[in-house]
Amino acid sequence: MQDSDPPLSALATPTRPAARVALVGTGSIAELAHLPALRALGPRVDLVSVVDTDAGRLADFAARHAIPAARASVDEMLALDRPDLVHLCTPPAAHAPDAVRCLAAGAWVLIEKPPARSLAEYDRIAAAEGPSGPYASVVFQHRFGAAGLRLARLARAGTLGRALVAQCVTAWYRGPAYYEVPWRGRWETEGGGPTMGHGIHQMDLMLAVLGEWDEVRAVTATLDRPVETEDVSAAVVRFASGAVATVLNSVLSPREESYLRFDFTRASVEVRHLYGYRDADWTFTPAPDAAPTGAAAAWADQGTDIPSSHTAQLAHLVGAWERGERPPLSGAEGRAALELITAIYRSAATGLPVRRADLGPHDPFYHRLDGGGASGGDGSGVDLGAAKHAPRLSHDAAAARICVHAAGTELLRYHYRPAIDPFECPAPYFHPLRTLSGGVVTTHRPHDHRWHKGLAMTASHLSGQNFWGGVSYVHGAPNGGYVVLPNVGRLEHDGFAEPDGTGLGFTESVDWVTAAGERVLREERRVRVVDVDPDEGHWTLEFDTALRNVSGRTLEFGSPTVAGRELAGYTGFFWRGPRSFAGGRILAGGGLEGPAVMGRTAPWLGYTGSFDDRDGQATLLFRAAPDTPGGDPHWFVRAEPFAAVNPSLAFFEALELPADETLARRYRLTVADGAWDRAAIEAHLSGRPW
C-alpha cells in the first residue's frame, strides 16, 4: 500500500453498479467477519450466492441471512451466478484450486488467511490473474486499521527516524478440542501450525511497517498439542534496512495477547490487542533525548478511529474493484507474509539461516512448508526427497559474500569483493570449501604464501604483471629468483548477471586491472554447484571462465617455468589445501601417480588428504573440459611442503591471447568425503560424462 491509498471515507461513493458477491464456506469466519463487512458496505455490494458442500448447513445459512442462491460447488456458483467478487472462507487446502477457478471465470477473489499452503500454490493463484484483472487479494485486516495505516505511512516517510528493533508476538491459546476439527494441525490440510495460521496477521503488519526482510533464523517445536505441525515457533528476522525483529508464535499461552513493538530512533510505537485493535490500543513513546521533530504531533493527528477489521479491508478492496485498479494485498504484497513464514519453517528444519533467494522452485519448502512429501503436489514434478539435498545459494551483499548450503552443510563461501592487502592481489576467492560432512578442504593466507587463498583464478605471469600476489619470479635474481616488484594487479568484481542466481550458482563479471590501473582482461565467470549426493558423500563445483583481452594488444600468459624455473608452471585455477593435507596421495589419469604427475598432461587429477581436527580423509577430483584447446592440461601439483593443485594455462610454454579475443576454460572440482582410489575415481567419472 502506498502513501496515496485513499482513506476509508473516500471509498464510500461507488463508481460502478454494486459488486455481485459470492461467499464460499459457511463457517464462523464467514458468519462473524465477512457477513458484517459486506453489510457495512451497503449498496456497494450485493451478496447473491453462498457455497458449501454440507447441504444442511448451506440451506440453514442461506435462509438465516436471506441469500438468494445456495450452491453445492464453486463451479456451479460461477456458472449460474457470475459473481464479480468471491470470498473464500474455506480451509487452506481449498484456497488455491478455488481461487484459480474464480479468476479464470473473471471474478475477483478475497482469500482468507493463510492464502495458500505454500509459495508454489500462491504463485499458481497469482499466475491466474489477468494483466488488468481479475485479481486475488488476501485477508490481512490488521493493515487497515487507522493506526496501522498511519504507522506504516510515518515509517515510510522517515518521520519516526530509522527502524531499529521490533517485536512481533502472537501468544494465543488453542486447546486440544480445537484440533478435533480434522483438517487442523496437519501439514497436508492446514499447511502449518501457529506460524502459518495464527501469527500470519501480526507478521504481515510487521512487514507493512519494516519492509523487505533479508535473513531469517528460526526454531519450531511441538511441545504439547496433539498435532503434526508445530505449536510454537520463534525467529530472528534481519530486514534490508538493518532493523532486527524477534517473532514468537504460540497456541500454548493461557494469557492471550497479540503484541507488536517498533523501536525507531525517535520513538517507540506499540500495540496490545487480541484479534483486532483500535487507536486506544496503541502507545507512542518519544525518545527521551530526541529533539522535537514533529513525530509526536504526526502520530497524535489520528483522524477517524477506524478499527482493524474485515470491514476496513473490504472497503479498500471494493474501492479498487470500482476503479479497476490492483487491490492492496494482491500479487507480491499478498505474498510477502507467506514468504517470511516459509523462511521460518525452512530455517527451523535445516538449522540454517535463510535468505529470500533460497526460496525458489528448486527448494522443497517452496512446495510444502514441512519440506517433505513425495512430490511437489502442484504438478511441478519436483522430487522433494532429492530437493532437500539441492544446493541453496544465499547472497550477503553487505559482506560481499555468497554461500551455498546443501544437506545441512555450508559447502562454500565465495568472497567477491574482499578487503585484501594490495601486495596479495585482491581478487575473488572460495574459502572455505567443505565436504558434505563438514570437513574444510582449503586454507587461507598460510604463513608461507600469504597470497594463497582457498580456490581462486590467478595468473602468476601476464605480460609482466602479477595477478597471483606476492613476489614475482625473475630468472637469475637473488633469493631463488623471487623478488618484490611493483607489478601486482587486482581482480575487481563488476557485478552479477544473476545477482542471486537460481539457488544453484551465479554468473559474475570481473575486471583484471594492472598495478598501474589499466584494465587488461574482462572476465565472465559462471559458477554452479551440482551433483550433490549425500548418500555417496560428494558434490561438484563447476567453474567456467571466459577471459577477453581488452588491452588493445596481445597478452602473454606465462609461469615461473616459462621464465626459467624448473617444474613451477603454476598459473590459472589454483587450489591450496589445508596444512594437514601435506603428504597426501596424488592420482591422475593415464596411470600417473605421486610426484611424477608434476608437469604431465592428464584428463583428471585426484588429491586425497587427511584432516587434523577431525577423523577421516577427503578427496578432491579436478577435471578440465575435454574440449580444452590443446588437449588435456599440464598439471601443477604438490604434496610437499604443502598441498596444491593447478591445471596450468602455461606450464612450459607461454600462451598468447590476441587483442579482443577470448580465452575460455571449463573446470569441475568434486569434493568427496573419504579416500578415493583409482577405481573409485574412474567409476565416478564413467557415469558423469562432461
XYZ file of C-alpha atoms in Angstrom:
690
model
C 0.000 0.000 0.000
C 1.339 3.403 -0.947
C 1.044 6.831 0.653
C -1.614 7.641 -1.939
C -4.004 4.942 -0.711
C -7.408 6.578 -0.285
C -8.821 6.857 3.219
C -11.823 4.719 4.061
C -14.198 7.660 3.703
C -13.035 8.263 0.149
C -14.201 4.800 -0.811
C -17.800 5.372 0.206
C -19.089 6.650 -3.147
C -19.445 3.806 -5.664
C -18.442 4.452 -9.263
C -19.872 1.172 -10.647
C -23.025 -0.817 -10.039
C -22.948 -2.934 -6.903
C -20.437 -5.762 -6.987
C -22.088 -9.172 -7.190
C -20.569 -11.177 -4.326
C -20.467 -14.895 -3.585
C -19.412 -16.397 -0.273
C -17.674 -19.807 -0.281
C -17.796 -21.507 3.111
C -20.308 -21.048 5.941
C -18.087 -21.403 8.999
C -17.535 -18.951 11.823
C -15.157 -16.672 9.890
C -17.816 -16.194 7.210
C -20.573 -15.550 9.740
C -18.681 -13.364 12.201
C -16.359 -11.400 9.916
C -17.248 -11.494 6.222
C -21.016 -11.071 6.506
C -20.750 -8.000 8.787
C -18.183 -6.485 6.432
C -20.450 -6.979 3.435
C -23.411 -5.471 5.280
C -21.318 -2.449 6.273
C -20.673 -1.623 2.627
C -24.408 -1.319 1.974
C -25.377 -0.675 -1.654
C -21.823 -1.094 -2.955
C -22.115 -4.882 -2.763
C -24.855 -7.419 -3.446
C -24.472 -10.841 -1.812
C -26.045 -13.107 -4.423
C -24.791 -16.594 -3.577
C -23.305 -18.852 -0.911
C -21.477 -22.174 -1.390
C -20.923 -25.109 0.948
C -20.535 -28.847 0.488
C -22.701 -29.585 3.567
C -26.256 -29.328 2.231
C -27.926 -28.893 5.612
C -25.563 -26.195 6.816
C -25.771 -24.465 3.436
C -29.574 -24.303 3.467
C -29.654 -23.031 7.048
C -27.035 -20.331 6.383
C -28.743 -19.101 3.207
C -32.138 -18.957 4.927
C -30.912 -17.146 8.037
C -29.102 -14.499 6.020
C -31.578 -14.210 3.136
C -29.026 -15.094 0.465
C -30.813 -15.725 -2.846
C -28.793 -18.681 -4.156
C -27.308 -21.671 -2.323
C -24.849 -23.726 -4.383
C -23.168 -27.067 -3.770
C -19.918 -26.240 -5.607
C -17.768 -23.358 -6.745
C -18.167 -24.398 -10.367
C -21.964 -24.332 -10.066
C -21.855 -20.897 -8.447
C -19.549 -19.459 -11.122
C -21.688 -20.810 -13.949
C -25.066 -19.736 -12.561
C -24.396 -16.590 -10.544
C -21.490 -14.918 -12.416
C -20.093 -13.013 -9.411
C -17.748 -10.040 -9.576
C -16.129 -10.915 -6.250
C -15.803 -14.242 -4.408
C -14.907 -14.548 -0.708
C -13.072 -17.810 0.049
C -13.734 -18.764 3.686
C -12.711 -22.398 3.414
C -9.836 -24.487 4.836
C -6.405 -23.668 3.358
C -6.193 -26.752 1.138
C -9.132 -25.483 -0.939
C -7.857 -21.947 -1.475
C -5.572 -22.363 -4.479
C -7.810 -24.526 -6.693
C -10.913 -22.463 -5.929
C -9.104 -19.144 -6.423
C -7.769 -20.255 -9.802
C -11.293 -21.320 -10.888
C -12.750 -17.982 -9.859
C -10.067 -15.939 -11.591
C -10.471 -17.994 -14.758
C -14.181 -17.135 -14.675
C -13.381 -13.419 -14.429
C -14.191 -12.952 -10.731
C -12.007 -11.100 -8.245
C -11.163 -13.109 -5.133
C -10.722 -12.297 -1.447
C -8.919 -15.215 0.227
C -8.936 -15.839 3.956
C -5.549 -16.332 5.545
C -3.460 -18.267 5.005
C -3.912 -17.665 1.280
C -2.277 -20.965 0.314
C -0.373 -23.862 1.831
C 2.844 -22.939 0.036
C 4.528 -20.364 -2.162
C 4.013 -22.732 -5.083
C 0.250 -22.626 -4.562
C 0.268 -18.858 -4.107
C 2.219 -18.398 -7.321
C -0.353 -20.528 -9.159
C -3.019 -18.116 -7.941
C -1.013 -15.047 -8.952
C -0.322 -16.524 -12.389
C -4.078 -16.869 -12.966
C -4.632 -13.120 -12.563
C -5.107 -11.020 -15.671
C -2.821 -8.074 -16.507
C -5.633 -5.659 -15.645
C -7.688 -8.020 -13.501
C -9.284 -10.038 -12.142
C -7.112 -10.044 -9.018
C -6.800 -12.152 -5.875
C -6.326 -10.360 -2.546
C -5.525 -11.836 0.877
C -7.319 -11.083 4.150
C -4.762 -9.266 6.320
C -7.113 -6.866 8.062
C -4.572 -5.572 10.601
C -3.014 -3.437 7.875
C -6.211 -1.438 7.532
C -6.885 -0.015 10.974
C -6.287 3.730 11.092
C -3.330 3.383 13.462
C -1.677 0.660 11.390
C -2.010 2.694 8.209
C -0.662 5.763 9.993
C 2.328 3.894 11.409
C 3.255 2.401 8.048
C 2.971 5.821 6.417
C 5.146 7.539 9.049
C 7.723 4.748 8.865
C 7.982 5.066 5.077
C 8.305 8.831 5.324
C 11.089 8.622 7.915
C 9.121 10.745 10.375
C 9.937 8.359 13.224
C 13.590 8.023 12.258
C 15.235 4.742 11.378
C 13.641 1.466 12.396
C 15.988 -0.390 14.734
C 14.261 -3.124 16.738
C 10.867 -4.825 16.626
C 8.931 -7.494 18.500
C 6.087 -9.455 16.938
C 4.189 -11.725 19.327
C 1.118 -13.857 18.699
C 0.575 -15.657 22.012
C -2.780 -17.416 21.753
C -4.372 -20.465 23.359
C -5.864 -23.320 21.380
C -6.702 -26.376 23.479
C -6.949 -29.995 22.319
C -10.631 -29.577 21.409
C -9.681 -27.000 18.774
C -7.712 -29.680 16.948
C -10.611 -32.107 16.828
C -11.547 -30.433 13.539
C -9.998 -32.937 11.108
C -8.060 -30.534 8.908
C -6.342 -28.610 11.720
C -2.798 -29.331 12.829
C -1.928 -31.322 9.704
C 0.610 -30.336 7.065
C -1.462 -31.719 4.220
C -4.658 -29.844 5.031
C -3.722 -26.789 7.127
C -0.241 -26.288 5.731
C 1.344 -25.370 9.073
C 0.776 -24.528 12.717
C 0.507 -21.167 14.514
C 3.289 -19.705 12.385
C 1.057 -20.204 9.372
C -2.483 -19.956 10.694
C -2.317 -17.543 13.624
C 0.779 -15.343 13.633
C 0.493 -14.517 9.953
C -1.623 -11.405 10.667
C 0.904 -9.864 13.027
C 3.795 -10.713 10.741
C 2.049 -9.086 7.806
C 1.599 -5.847 9.745
C 5.253 -6.007 10.773
C 6.222 -6.271 7.095
C 3.980 -3.327 6.238
C 5.968 -1.199 8.689
C 9.517 -2.533 8.241
C 9.574 -3.500 4.570
C 11.546 -6.306 2.993
C 13.353 -8.847 5.137
C 16.845 -10.054 4.379
C 17.605 -13.066 6.601
C 15.741 -15.375 8.987
C 16.942 -17.740 11.706
C 14.261 -19.776 13.456
C 13.258 -22.726 15.609
C 9.936 -24.543 15.875
C 8.699 -27.138 18.359
C 5.697 -29.308 19.138
C 5.574 -29.118 22.921
C 2.060 -30.033 23.989
C -0.670 -30.213 21.347
C -1.570 -33.471 19.513
C -0.584 -32.161 16.076
C 1.799 -32.914 13.182
C 2.768 -29.278 12.858
C 4.486 -27.045 15.383
C 2.617 -25.472 18.299
C 5.277 -22.790 18.880
C 7.907 -21.011 16.789
C 10.482 -18.315 17.403
C 12.528 -16.386 14.862
C 15.018 -13.577 14.483
C 14.480 -11.566 11.314
C 17.013 -9.148 9.849
C 15.493 -6.590 7.485
C 17.009 -4.977 4.415
C 17.065 -1.683 6.338
C 19.228 -3.279 9.025
C 16.423 -3.486 11.589
C 16.198 -6.662 13.665
C 12.935 -8.237 14.854
C 12.034 -11.146 17.082
C 8.924 -13.142 16.199
C 7.047 -15.521 18.523
C 4.011 -17.593 17.544
C 2.270 -19.819 20.093
C -1.005 -21.642 20.693
C 0.103 -22.610 24.218
C -0.396 -19.292 26.042
C -3.241 -19.119 28.619
C -2.991 -15.322 28.809
C -3.649 -14.499 25.192
C -2.195 -11.435 23.534
C -1.164 -10.042 20.180
C 1.689 -7.594 20.629
C 3.758 -5.512 18.249
C 6.502 -3.101 19.220
C 8.615 -0.961 16.904
C 11.600 0.984 18.204
C 12.694 3.810 15.927
C 15.453 6.321 16.602
C 12.842 8.928 17.577
C 10.105 6.882 19.232
C 8.731 3.522 20.280
C 5.293 2.544 18.982
C 3.406 -0.410 20.492
C 0.055 -2.115 20.197
C -1.521 -4.706 22.520
C -4.724 -6.415 21.429
C -6.048 -9.868 20.663
C -7.960 -10.177 17.392
C -8.196 -6.523 16.388
C -7.135 -3.072 17.554
C -8.450 0.467 17.899
C -6.429 3.661 18.322
C -6.681 3.340 22.120
C -4.726 0.071 21.996
C -1.611 1.862 20.759
C 1.130 3.555 22.789
C 3.546 6.164 21.434
C 6.709 6.939 23.441
C 9.138 9.577 22.126
C 12.851 9.005 22.671
C 13.877 10.723 25.940
C 16.709 12.688 24.366
C 15.135 13.299 20.974
C 14.918 16.860 19.722
C 11.432 17.998 18.653
C 10.861 16.513 15.209
C 7.114 16.542 14.715
C 6.920 12.771 15.159
C 4.676 13.002 18.217
C 2.394 15.512 16.522
C 2.194 13.375 13.406
C 1.223 10.361 15.486
C -1.331 12.325 17.509
C -3.047 13.525 14.325
C -5.268 10.463 14.368
C -8.359 11.465 12.477
C -11.192 8.931 12.454
C -10.653 5.886 14.669
C -11.080 3.005 12.217
C -10.527 -0.381 13.908
C -8.620 -3.107 12.131
C -11.305 -5.329 10.655
C -12.561 -7.170 7.617
C -14.853 -4.196 7.072
C -11.921 -1.801 6.757
C -10.070 -4.051 4.320
C -13.144 -4.875 2.246
C -13.781 -1.168 1.710
C -10.328 -0.832 0.147
C -10.819 -3.941 -1.971
C -14.210 -2.911 -3.313
C -12.883 0.584 -3.957
C -10.091 -0.892 -6.077
C -12.647 -3.031 -7.956
C -14.783 0.029 -8.612
C -11.782 1.903 -10.022
C -10.402 -1.097 -11.930
C -7.101 -0.984 -10.010
C -4.978 -3.705 -8.451
C -6.175 -4.043 -4.840
C -3.983 -3.955 -1.746
C -2.512 -7.292 -0.640
C -2.621 -8.919 -4.040
C 0.356 -10.067 -6.066
C 3.744 -9.591 -4.420
C 2.274 -7.652 -1.487
C -0.065 -10.510 -0.609
C 2.802 -12.998 -0.936
C 5.190 -11.278 1.487
C 3.943 -12.798 4.749
C 3.816 -16.305 3.274
C 7.379 -15.881 2.040
C 8.555 -14.915 5.534
C 6.678 -17.869 7.029
C 8.307 -20.209 4.520
C 11.711 -18.914 5.583
C 10.870 -19.560 9.244
C 9.902 -23.167 8.559
C 12.923 -23.749 6.336
C 15.375 -22.295 8.840
C 13.860 -24.308 11.673
C 14.029 -27.536 9.671
C 17.565 -27.092 8.337
C 19.189 -25.222 11.215
C 20.492 -22.689 8.689
C 19.845 -19.009 8.069
C 17.510 -18.387 5.147
C 17.573 -15.549 2.639
C 14.905 -14.701 0.096
C 16.925 -16.083 -2.814
C 16.799 -19.521 -1.188
C 13.051 -19.862 -1.688
C 12.655 -20.560 -5.403
C 11.012 -23.530 -7.148
C 14.226 -25.535 -6.693
C 13.623 -25.641 -2.944
C 11.377 -28.229 -1.242
C 9.981 -25.645 1.177
C 8.646 -23.665 -1.780
C 6.294 -26.596 -2.387
C 5.472 -27.662 1.189
C 6.206 -25.860 4.405
C 7.460 -29.050 6.026
C 9.831 -29.572 3.099
C 8.603 -33.157 2.780
C 6.379 -35.421 0.795
C 6.844 -37.473 -2.325
C 6.274 -34.686 -4.836
C 5.510 -31.024 -5.081
C 1.786 -31.742 -5.119
C 1.196 -28.940 -7.594
C 2.221 -30.550 -10.842
C 5.771 -29.256 -10.575
C 7.292 -32.726 -10.700
C 9.774 -31.744 -8.014
C 11.143 -34.702 -6.070
C 11.158 -33.234 -2.600
C 13.243 -36.029 -1.168
C 16.025 -35.221 -3.621
C 15.356 -31.494 -3.409
C 16.186 -31.500 0.291
C 19.802 -32.032 -0.758
C 19.788 -29.454 -3.552
C 22.255 -26.592 -3.190
C 20.773 -23.349 -1.887
C 22.500 -20.078 -2.527
C 22.460 -17.059 -0.236
C 23.880 -13.643 -1.075
C 25.042 -11.254 1.651
C 25.614 -8.019 -0.244
C 26.831 -6.172 2.855
C 29.596 -8.736 3.389
C 30.184 -9.170 -0.383
C 29.845 -12.899 0.086
C 27.921 -15.760 -1.493
C 27.354 -19.021 0.354
C 25.993 -22.325 -0.867
C 24.449 -24.817 1.543
C 23.295 -28.349 0.871
C 22.186 -31.247 3.043
C 22.679 -29.182 6.187
C 26.257 -28.100 5.416
C 27.766 -24.869 4.145
C 29.650 -26.180 1.112
C 31.369 -22.962 0.114
C 31.814 -19.283 0.695
C 32.718 -17.074 -2.240
C 34.199 -13.687 -1.357
C 33.755 -11.474 -4.409
C 34.987 -8.114 -3.125
C 37.412 -8.973 -0.300
C 39.434 -6.415 1.649
C 42.958 -7.631 0.874
C 46.408 -6.062 1.109
C 47.316 -4.849 -2.422
C 50.526 -6.911 -2.245
C 48.404 -10.068 -2.039
C 46.446 -9.292 -5.250
C 42.879 -8.504 -4.178
C 40.681 -10.968 -6.046
C 37.555 -13.095 -5.573
C 38.162 -16.482 -3.994
C 36.447 -19.527 -2.474
C 37.107 -20.308 1.198
C 36.180 -22.411 2.949
C 35.230 -25.304 0.736
C 33.785 -28.201 2.728
C 32.875 -31.818 2.255
C 29.258 -32.768 2.861
C 30.249 -33.976 6.324
C 31.715 -30.542 7.087
C 35.460 -31.101 6.617
C 37.298 -27.971 5.407
C 39.482 -28.650 2.339
C 41.009 -25.198 1.717
C 43.279 -22.839 3.603
C 43.518 -19.049 3.729
C 46.666 -16.884 3.920
C 49.100 -19.613 5.059
C 52.308 -18.258 6.577
C 54.455 -19.474 3.669
C 52.371 -17.757 0.974
C 50.005 -15.124 2.361
C 48.553 -14.633 -1.116
C 47.238 -18.201 -1.314
C 43.501 -18.014 -0.680
C 41.495 -21.193 -0.910
C 40.498 -21.703 -4.524
C 40.943 -18.806 -6.939
C 41.535 -17.793 -10.542
C 45.055 -16.391 -10.902
C 47.810 -15.535 -13.376
C 51.329 -15.630 -11.974
C 52.742 -14.017 -15.129
C 50.662 -11.942 -17.557
C 52.744 -9.712 -19.811
C 54.897 -8.616 -16.900
C 52.035 -8.291 -14.443
C 51.426 -10.454 -11.376
C 47.796 -11.487 -10.795
C 48.866 -14.089 -8.255
C 50.048 -11.879 -5.441
C 53.285 -11.609 -3.523
C 56.689 -11.963 -5.105
C 57.388 -12.465 -8.809
C 59.836 -14.902 -10.352
C 62.738 -13.357 -12.277
C 65.291 -15.852 -13.575
C 68.737 -15.290 -12.128
C 67.587 -12.901 -9.410
C 68.726 -13.487 -5.803
C 66.629 -15.419 -3.247
C 65.871 -18.148 -5.717
C 64.589 -15.694 -8.281
C 61.598 -14.422 -6.304
C 61.612 -10.663 -5.873
C 59.212 -7.932 -4.880
C 58.153 -5.900 -7.895
C 55.629 -3.070 -8.297
C 53.588 -5.238 -10.652
C 50.859 -6.807 -8.520
C 47.446 -6.219 -10.049
C 43.943 -6.893 -8.799
C 40.731 -8.571 -9.909
C 37.706 -6.324 -9.431
C 34.154 -7.637 -9.127
C 31.906 -5.759 -11.567
C 28.505 -7.247 -10.943
C 26.412 -10.367 -11.323
C 24.433 -11.245 -14.396
C 22.278 -13.315 -11.999
C 22.661 -11.466 -8.665
C 21.163 -14.178 -6.521
C 21.242 -16.984 -9.005
C 18.564 -19.629 -9.119
C 19.707 -21.202 -5.906
C 22.321 -23.190 -7.882
C 25.002 -20.617 -8.651
C 25.785 -17.298 -10.259
C 27.414 -15.554 -13.206
C 29.890 -12.780 -12.431
C 31.837 -10.112 -14.332
C 35.419 -9.485 -13.178
C 37.922 -6.883 -14.412
C 41.644 -7.667 -14.335
C 43.416 -4.385 -13.562
C 47.192 -3.882 -13.594
C 49.239 -2.238 -10.849
C 49.129 0.935 -12.959
C 45.324 0.842 -13.137
C 44.905 -0.455 -16.703
C 42.080 -2.894 -17.348
C 43.546 -5.660 -19.494
C 41.058 -8.534 -19.174
C 37.295 -8.673 -18.881
C 36.277 -11.980 -17.345
C 32.861 -13.614 -17.266
C 32.835 -16.495 -14.803
C 29.990 -18.916 -14.240
C 29.813 -20.902 -11.004
C 27.445 -23.777 -10.271
C 27.114 -26.387 -7.534
C 25.808 -29.662 -8.980
C 25.622 -33.402 -8.364
C 25.111 -33.173 -4.611
C 24.909 -36.755 -3.354
C 24.736 -37.153 0.445
C 24.443 -40.929 0.118
C 27.745 -41.161 -1.752
C 29.240 -38.200 0.125
C 30.294 -35.882 -2.700
C 29.374 -32.679 -4.536
C 30.790 -30.847 -7.542
C 31.734 -27.236 -8.245
C 31.599 -26.151 -11.883
C 33.776 -23.146 -12.728
C 33.671 -21.721 -16.263
C 35.764 -18.695 -17.176
C 35.968 -16.579 -20.332
C 38.825 -14.043 -20.364
C 38.509 -11.374 -23.077
C 41.571 -9.312 -23.907
C 40.504 -5.645 -23.712
C 44.023 -4.178 -23.588
C 44.264 -3.477 -27.317
C 47.453 -5.561 -27.652
C 48.456 -9.207 -27.450
C 48.778 -10.506 -23.892
C 51.012 -13.385 -22.863
C 50.252 -15.819 -20.049
C 53.347 -17.353 -18.516
C 54.600 -19.040 -15.366
C 57.855 -19.335 -13.403
C 58.725 -22.350 -15.564
C 58.198 -20.342 -18.736
C 60.501 -17.744 -17.142
C 63.173 -20.356 -16.400
C 62.366 -22.138 -13.119
C 62.074 -25.906 -13.312
C 58.675 -27.509 -12.614
C 56.979 -24.365 -11.301
C 54.409 -23.882 -14.033
C 51.594 -22.585 -11.859
C 49.128 -20.113 -13.326
C 45.343 -20.153 -13.589
C 42.748 -22.010 -11.490
C 44.640 -22.720 -8.242
C 43.749 -24.693 -5.097
C 45.684 -24.575 -1.835
C 44.868 -27.296 0.668
C 44.921 -27.278 4.472
C 48.252 -27.766 6.244
C 47.171 -31.281 7.265
C 46.790 -32.281 3.604
C 50.574 -32.147 3.099
C 51.885 -35.570 2.182
C 48.605 -36.566 0.572
C 48.089 -39.026 -2.255
C 48.153 -37.849 -5.876
C 46.488 -39.863 -8.648
C 45.944 -38.833 -12.267
C 44.513 -40.218 -15.464
C 46.689 -42.452 -17.610
C 48.046 -44.381 -14.641
C 50.065 -41.462 -13.280
C 50.672 -41.216 -9.550
C 52.612 -39.222 -6.957
C 55.235 -36.537 -7.686
C 55.616 -37.868 -11.236
C 52.351 -36.135 -12.139
C 54.014 -32.690 -11.895
C 54.034 -31.102 -15.349
C 52.354 -34.065 -17.051
C 49.115 -33.958 -19.015
C 46.062 -35.894 -17.868
C 42.273 -35.557 -18.128
C 41.878 -35.586 -14.357
C 43.795 -35.350 -11.102
C 42.745 -36.606 -7.680
C 44.223 -35.465 -4.378
C 43.457 -37.215 -1.067
C 44.378 -35.584 2.234
C 43.757 -36.158 5.935
C 42.144 -33.859 8.490
C 43.819 -32.696 11.684
C 40.785 -31.512 13.618
C 38.509 -34.446 12.842
C 38.784 -38.088 11.888
C 38.796 -39.021 8.243
C 40.039 -38.016 4.827
C 38.752 -36.165 1.793
C 39.403 -36.467 -1.924
C 39.374 -33.598 -4.390
C 38.927 -34.577 -8.028
C 39.909 -31.923 -10.595
C 38.910 -32.073 -14.253
C 39.261 -29.836 -17.267
C 36.678 -29.961 -20.052
C 37.566 -32.457 -22.809
C 37.281 -29.696 -25.420
C 40.100 -27.670 -23.809
C 42.219 -26.161 -26.619
C 45.495 -28.042 -26.860
C 44.081 -31.093 -25.113
C 44.474 -32.171 -21.501
C 46.135 -29.595 -19.241
C 49.605 -29.817 -17.772
C 49.158 -30.222 -14.023
C 50.993 -28.294 -11.370
C 50.628 -30.394 -8.213
C 52.435 -30.648 -4.895
C 52.008 -32.750 -1.789
C 55.139 -31.339 -0.116
C 55.770 -28.989 1.588
C 52.085 -28.182 1.114
C 49.107 -29.411 -0.901
C 48.362 -27.521 -4.113
C 46.755 -28.305 -7.479
C 46.527 -26.198 -10.629
C 45.573 -27.158 -14.210
C 48.072 -24.710 -15.681
C 47.314 -22.324 -18.521
C 51.001 -22.041 -19.423
C 53.215 -24.602 -17.716
C 56.111 -24.949 -20.165
C 55.183 -22.538 -22.936
C 53.655 -19.078 -22.977
C 50.062 -18.764 -24.139
C 49.296 -15.753 -26.309
C 45.912 -14.050 -26.292
C 45.493 -11.563 -29.154
C 43.608 -8.309 -28.670
C 39.813 -8.652 -28.489
C 39.974 -12.455 -28.381
C 38.739 -14.653 -25.546
C 40.415 -17.448 -23.617
C 37.813 -19.900 -22.283
C 38.288 -22.743 -19.838
C 35.869 -25.032 -18.002
C 36.699 -26.923 -14.824
C 34.973 -29.276 -12.423
C 36.070 -29.907 -8.857
C 34.413 -32.773 -7.000
C 34.761 -32.648 -3.215
C 34.256 -36.041 -1.590
C 34.371 -37.490 1.878
C 36.794 -40.395 2.195
C 39.849 -41.659 0.346
C 39.026 -42.487 -3.280
C 41.353 -44.908 -5.037
C 41.780 -45.052 -8.801
C 38.908 -47.497 -9.241
C 36.529 -45.258 -7.280
C 37.556 -42.198 -9.296
C 37.163 -43.947 -12.627
C 33.792 -45.387 -11.602
C 32.640 -41.908 -10.618
C 33.801 -40.411 -13.920
C 32.327 -43.169 -16.073
C 28.825 -42.232 -15.022
C 29.352 -38.498 -15.432
C 30.471 -37.523 -18.922
C 31.107 -33.825 -19.377
